[in-house]
Coordinates of C-alpha atoms in Angstrom, one line a residue:
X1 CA -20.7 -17.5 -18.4
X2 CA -18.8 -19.5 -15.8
X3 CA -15.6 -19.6 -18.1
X4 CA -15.7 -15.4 -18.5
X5 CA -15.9 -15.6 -14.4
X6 CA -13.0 -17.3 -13.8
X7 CA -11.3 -15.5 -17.1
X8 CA -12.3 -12.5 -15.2
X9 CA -11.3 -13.3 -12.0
X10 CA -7.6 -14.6 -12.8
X11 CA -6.8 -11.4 -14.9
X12 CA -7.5 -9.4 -11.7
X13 CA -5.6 -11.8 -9.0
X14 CA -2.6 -12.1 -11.2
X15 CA -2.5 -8.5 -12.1
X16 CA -2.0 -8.3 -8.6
X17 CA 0.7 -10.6 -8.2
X18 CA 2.8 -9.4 -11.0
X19 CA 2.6 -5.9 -9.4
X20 CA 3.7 -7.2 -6.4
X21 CA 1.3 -7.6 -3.4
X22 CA 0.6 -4.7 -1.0
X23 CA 0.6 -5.0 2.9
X24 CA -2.7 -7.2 4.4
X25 CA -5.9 -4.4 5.2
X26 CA -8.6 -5.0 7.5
X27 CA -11.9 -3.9 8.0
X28 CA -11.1 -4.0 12.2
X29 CA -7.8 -1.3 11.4
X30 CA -8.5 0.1 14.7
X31 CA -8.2 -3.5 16.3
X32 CA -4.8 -3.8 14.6
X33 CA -3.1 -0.5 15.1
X34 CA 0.6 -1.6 15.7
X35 CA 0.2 -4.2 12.2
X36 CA 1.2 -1.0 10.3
X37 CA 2.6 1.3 13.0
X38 CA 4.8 0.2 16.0
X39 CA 4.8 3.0 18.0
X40 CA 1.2 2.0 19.0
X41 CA 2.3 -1.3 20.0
X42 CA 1.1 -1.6 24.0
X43 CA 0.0 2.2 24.2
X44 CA -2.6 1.3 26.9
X45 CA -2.2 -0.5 30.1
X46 CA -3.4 -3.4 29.4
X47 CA -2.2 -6.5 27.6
X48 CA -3.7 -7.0 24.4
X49 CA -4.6 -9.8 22.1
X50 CA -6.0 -9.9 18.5
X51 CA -7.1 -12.5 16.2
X52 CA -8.7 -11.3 12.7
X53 CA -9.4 -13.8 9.8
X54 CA -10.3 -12.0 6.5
X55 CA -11.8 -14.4 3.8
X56 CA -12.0 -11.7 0.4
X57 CA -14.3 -12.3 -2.9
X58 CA -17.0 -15.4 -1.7
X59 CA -17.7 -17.8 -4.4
X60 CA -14.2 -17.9 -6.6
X61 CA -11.6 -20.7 -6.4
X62 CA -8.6 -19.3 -4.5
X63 CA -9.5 -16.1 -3.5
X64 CA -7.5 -14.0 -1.3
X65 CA -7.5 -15.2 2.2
X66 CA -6.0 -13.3 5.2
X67 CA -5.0 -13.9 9.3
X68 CA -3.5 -11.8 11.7
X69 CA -2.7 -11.6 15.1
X70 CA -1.4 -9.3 17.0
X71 CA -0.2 -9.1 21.2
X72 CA 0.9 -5.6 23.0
X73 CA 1.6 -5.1 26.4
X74 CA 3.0 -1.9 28.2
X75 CA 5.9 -2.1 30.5
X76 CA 7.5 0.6 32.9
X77 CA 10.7 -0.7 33.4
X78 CA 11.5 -0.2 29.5
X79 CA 9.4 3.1 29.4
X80 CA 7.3 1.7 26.9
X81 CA 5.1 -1.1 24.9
X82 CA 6.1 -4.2 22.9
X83 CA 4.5 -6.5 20.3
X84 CA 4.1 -9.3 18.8
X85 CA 2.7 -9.3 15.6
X86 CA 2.6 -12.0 12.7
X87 CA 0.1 -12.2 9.4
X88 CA 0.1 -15.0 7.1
X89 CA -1.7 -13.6 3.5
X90 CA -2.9 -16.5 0.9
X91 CA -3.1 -14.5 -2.6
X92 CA -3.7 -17.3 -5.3
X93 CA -0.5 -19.3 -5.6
X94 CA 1.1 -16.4 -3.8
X95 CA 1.4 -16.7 -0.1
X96 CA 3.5 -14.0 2.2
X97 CA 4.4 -14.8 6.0
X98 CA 5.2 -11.4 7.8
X99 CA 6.3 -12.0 11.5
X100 CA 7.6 -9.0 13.9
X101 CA 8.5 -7.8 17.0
X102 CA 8.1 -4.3 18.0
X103 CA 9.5 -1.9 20.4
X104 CA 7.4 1.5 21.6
X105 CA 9.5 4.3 23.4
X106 CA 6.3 6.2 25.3
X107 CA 7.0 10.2 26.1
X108 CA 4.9 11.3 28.6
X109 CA 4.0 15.1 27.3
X110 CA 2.1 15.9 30.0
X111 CA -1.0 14.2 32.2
X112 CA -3.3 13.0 29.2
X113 CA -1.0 13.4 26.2
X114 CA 1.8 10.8 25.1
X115 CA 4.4 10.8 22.0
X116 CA 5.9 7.0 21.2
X117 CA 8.1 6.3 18.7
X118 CA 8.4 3.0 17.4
X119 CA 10.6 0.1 15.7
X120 CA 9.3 -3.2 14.3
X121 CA 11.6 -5.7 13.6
X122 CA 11.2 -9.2 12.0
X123 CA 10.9 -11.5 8.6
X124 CA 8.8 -11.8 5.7
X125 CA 8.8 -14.8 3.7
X126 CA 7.0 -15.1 0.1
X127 CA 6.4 -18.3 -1.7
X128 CA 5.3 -18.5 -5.5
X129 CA 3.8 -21.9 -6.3
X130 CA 4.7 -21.6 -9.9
X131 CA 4.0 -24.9 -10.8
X132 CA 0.4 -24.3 -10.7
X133 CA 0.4 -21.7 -13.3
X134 CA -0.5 -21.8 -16.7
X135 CA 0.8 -19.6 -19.4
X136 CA -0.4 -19.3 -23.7
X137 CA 3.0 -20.0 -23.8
X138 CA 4.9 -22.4 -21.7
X139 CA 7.9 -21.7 -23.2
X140 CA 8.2 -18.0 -22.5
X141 CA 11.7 -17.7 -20.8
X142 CA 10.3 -15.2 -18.4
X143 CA 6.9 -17.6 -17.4
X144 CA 7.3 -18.6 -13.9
X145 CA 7.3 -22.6 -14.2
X146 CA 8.7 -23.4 -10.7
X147 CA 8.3 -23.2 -7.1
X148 CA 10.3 -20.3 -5.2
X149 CA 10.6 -18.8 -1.7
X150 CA 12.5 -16.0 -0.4
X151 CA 12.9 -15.3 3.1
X152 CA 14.4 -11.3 4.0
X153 CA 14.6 -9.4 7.1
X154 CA 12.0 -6.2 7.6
X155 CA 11.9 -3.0 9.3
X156 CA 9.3 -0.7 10.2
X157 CA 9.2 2.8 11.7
X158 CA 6.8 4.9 13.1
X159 CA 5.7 8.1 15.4
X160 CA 2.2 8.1 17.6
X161 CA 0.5 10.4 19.6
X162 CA -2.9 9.4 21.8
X163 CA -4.8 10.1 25.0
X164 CA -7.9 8.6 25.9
X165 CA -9.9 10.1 23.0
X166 CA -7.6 10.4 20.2
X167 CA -5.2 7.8 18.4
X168 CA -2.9 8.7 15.5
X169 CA -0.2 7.9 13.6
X170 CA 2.9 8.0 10.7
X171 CA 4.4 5.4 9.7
X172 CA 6.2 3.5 6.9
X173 CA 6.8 -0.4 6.5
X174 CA 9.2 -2.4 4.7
X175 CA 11.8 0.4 5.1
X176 CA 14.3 -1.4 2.9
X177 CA 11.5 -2.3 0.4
X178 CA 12.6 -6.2 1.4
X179 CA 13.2 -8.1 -2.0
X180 CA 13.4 -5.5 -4.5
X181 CA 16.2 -7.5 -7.0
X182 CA 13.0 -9.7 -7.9
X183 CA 10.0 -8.5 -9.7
X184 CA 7.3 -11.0 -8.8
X185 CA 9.2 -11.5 -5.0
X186 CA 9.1 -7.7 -4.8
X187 CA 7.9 -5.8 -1.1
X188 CA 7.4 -2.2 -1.6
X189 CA 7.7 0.1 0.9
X190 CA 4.6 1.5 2.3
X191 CA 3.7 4.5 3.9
X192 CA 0.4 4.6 6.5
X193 CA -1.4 8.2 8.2
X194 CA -4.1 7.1 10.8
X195 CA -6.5 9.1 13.1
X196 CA -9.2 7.6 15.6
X197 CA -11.3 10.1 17.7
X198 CA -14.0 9.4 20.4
X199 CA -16.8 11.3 20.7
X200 CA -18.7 11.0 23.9
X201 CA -22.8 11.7 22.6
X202 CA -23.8 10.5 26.5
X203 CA -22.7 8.8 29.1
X204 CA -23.5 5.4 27.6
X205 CA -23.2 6.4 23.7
X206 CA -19.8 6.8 21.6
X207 CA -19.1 7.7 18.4
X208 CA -15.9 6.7 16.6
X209 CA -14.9 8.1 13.4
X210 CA -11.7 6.5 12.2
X211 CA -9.6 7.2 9.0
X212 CA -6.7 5.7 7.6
X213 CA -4.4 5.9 4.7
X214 CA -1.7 3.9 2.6
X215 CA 0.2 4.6 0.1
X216 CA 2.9 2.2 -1.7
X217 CA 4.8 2.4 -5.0
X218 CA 1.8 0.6 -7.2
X219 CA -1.4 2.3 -5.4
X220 CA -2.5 5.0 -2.7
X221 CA -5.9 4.1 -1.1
X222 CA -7.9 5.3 1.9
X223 CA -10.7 4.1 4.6
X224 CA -12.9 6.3 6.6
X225 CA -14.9 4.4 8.9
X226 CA -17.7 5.2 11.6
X227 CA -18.9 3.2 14.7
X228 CA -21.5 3.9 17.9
X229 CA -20.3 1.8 21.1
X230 CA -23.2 2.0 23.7
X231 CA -21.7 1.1 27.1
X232 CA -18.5 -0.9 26.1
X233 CA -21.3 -4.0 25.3
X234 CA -21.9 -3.6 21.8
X235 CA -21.1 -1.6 18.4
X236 CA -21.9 -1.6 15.2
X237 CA -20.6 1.5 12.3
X238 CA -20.1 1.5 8.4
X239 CA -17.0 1.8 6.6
X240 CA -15.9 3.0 2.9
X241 CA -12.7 1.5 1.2
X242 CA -12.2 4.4 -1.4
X243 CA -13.0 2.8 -5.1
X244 CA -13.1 -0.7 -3.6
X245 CA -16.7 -1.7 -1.1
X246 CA -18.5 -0.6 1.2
X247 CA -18.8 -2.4 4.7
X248 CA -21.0 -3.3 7.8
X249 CA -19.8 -3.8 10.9
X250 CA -20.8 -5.1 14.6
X251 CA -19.8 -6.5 17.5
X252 CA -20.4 -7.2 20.9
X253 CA -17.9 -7.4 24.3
X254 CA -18.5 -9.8 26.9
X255 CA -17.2 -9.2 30.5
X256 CA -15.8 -6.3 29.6
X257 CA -12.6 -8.2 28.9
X258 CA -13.7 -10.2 25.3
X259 CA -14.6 -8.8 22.0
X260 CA -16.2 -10.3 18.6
X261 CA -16.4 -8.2 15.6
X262 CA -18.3 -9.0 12.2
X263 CA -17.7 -6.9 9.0
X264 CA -19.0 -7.5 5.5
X265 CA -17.6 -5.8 2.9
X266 CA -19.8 -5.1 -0.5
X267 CA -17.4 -4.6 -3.2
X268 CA -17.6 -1.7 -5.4
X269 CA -14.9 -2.3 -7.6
X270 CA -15.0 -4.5 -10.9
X271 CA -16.3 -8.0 -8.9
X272 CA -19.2 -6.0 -7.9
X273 CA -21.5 -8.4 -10.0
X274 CA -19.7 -11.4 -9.4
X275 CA -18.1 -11.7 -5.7
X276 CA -20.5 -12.9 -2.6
X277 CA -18.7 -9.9 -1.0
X278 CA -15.8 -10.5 1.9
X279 CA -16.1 -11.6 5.7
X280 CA -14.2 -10.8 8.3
X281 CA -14.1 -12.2 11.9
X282 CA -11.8 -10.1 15.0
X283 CA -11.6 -11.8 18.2
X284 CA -9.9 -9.8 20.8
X285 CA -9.4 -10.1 24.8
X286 CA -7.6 -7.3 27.0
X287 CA -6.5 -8.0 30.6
X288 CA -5.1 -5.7 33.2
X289 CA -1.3 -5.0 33.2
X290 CA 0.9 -4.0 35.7
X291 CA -0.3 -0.3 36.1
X292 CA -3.9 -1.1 35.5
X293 CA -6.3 -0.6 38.3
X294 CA -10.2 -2.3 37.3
X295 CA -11.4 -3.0 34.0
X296 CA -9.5 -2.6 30.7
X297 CA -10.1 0.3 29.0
X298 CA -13.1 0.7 25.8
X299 CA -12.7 -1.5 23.0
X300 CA -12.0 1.5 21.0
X301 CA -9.1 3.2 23.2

């Protein structure tokens, strides 16, 4: 049974690397808003960290492993935000560094509303620790015997609109699909719509409905999630990765400057009878900026 596990298990992770991996996805999407859209980079006044460490399929050797952070701060004097945002992605023997700096032009439409348009600049390396693989046939000239690492400039483009209840976006990364002469060192272009509202049910209780959608050359998939924040001290929603699991989440903020978030996703796809699941862990802290007068804004602006 073991051996048909691990059979099982390697079909679907190299599947995925000889399609070519597809950007990193989180649970905490509305934690990491300028990872796939720079025009949300520093959209409130506050300067923002974010940590999130994804840990995919419990219980199998090598299973995808994930870590992100992201830093946004707004700035008048260059009428907009800036990021910083760099992921490191563990898939097997297949490992991708992405590492960017972004740019947000803000366009004040009027008291509440803003426009940004945004730029993200930076490098994405991929490394193939060939060596470890093992092929029926070790001759095959097209097995991949050896080590190899590419390292390619990226670009990424998007448009976003929010005030304090909505957040929303269009964007695309990898513009220039990054190493596309190389099959297995391949990074397609991706294409992201996002939309975060806030419903105030009382003066103490939020709801949060979030959706987002990507779209690549190898697969198009969606995420709708929903969470209650009472206060700004503690949330908790659910969340359902289209054909893939369905997730808890929850969280708590502490001084009204901190925030830990906990999801667990419960696959739905074919590990469903095999995989402890996947964890995920955000850490996130927002101080005032320049502009800002009292306490950052919600968790969830």
């Amino acid at each position: 049974m073991k051996k048909i596990l691990i059979i099982t298990f390697n079909i679907l992770l190299f599947s995925n690397i000889a399609i070519s991996q597809n950007d990193v996805q989180f649970t905490h999407f509305t934690s990491s808003e300028m990872l796939f859209n720079p025009a949300l980079a520093g959209k409130n006044e506050t300067i923002d960290a974010t940590l999130i460490a994804r840990q995919q399929w419990m219980g199998f050797d090598q299973a995808p492993q994930t870590q992100l952070l992201n830093v946004g701060a707004h700035f008048d004097a260059i009428s907009g935000g800036v990021g910083l945002s760099v992921s490191n992605d563990q898939l097997g023997v297949e490992n991708t560094i992405n590492a960017k700096l972004m740019y947000a032009y803000k366009l004040k439409l009027d008291k509440k509303n803003n426009l940004s348009f945004g730029l993200g600049v930076g490098i994405i390396n991929k490394s193939i620790n060939g060596s470890e693989l093992i092929y029926d046939n070790m001759t095959d000239e097209n097995a991949q015997l050896t080590n190899e690492s590419k390292l390619k400039a990226d670009f990424d483009f998007g448009i976003g609109f929010f005030n304090e209840k909505i957040s929303a976006g269009i964007s695309t990364t990898h513009i220039d699909q990054g190493l596309k002469k190389s099959t297995i060192m391949k990074v397609p272009r991706h294409y992201y719509l996002y939309f975060k509202y806030k419903i105030k049910a009382s003066d103490k209780i939020s709801i949060i409905p979030a959706v987002i959608a990507r779209s690549s050359e190898f697969i198009t998939q969606f995420d709708i999630n929903a969470c209650m924040d009472y206060d700004n001290k503690f949330w908790f929603g659910l969340s359902y990765r289209y054909g893939d699991a369905y997730v808890g989440m929850l969280g708590v903020t502490i001084a009204q400057k901190f925030k830990i978030g906990y999801s667990y996703d419960y696959s739905a796809g074919a590990l469903k009878s095999y995989s402890g699941g996947s964890h995920e862990i955000m850490i996130s802290a927002a101080f005032p900026g320049a502009k800002s007068k009292g306490q950052p804004k919600s968790f969830f602006q």
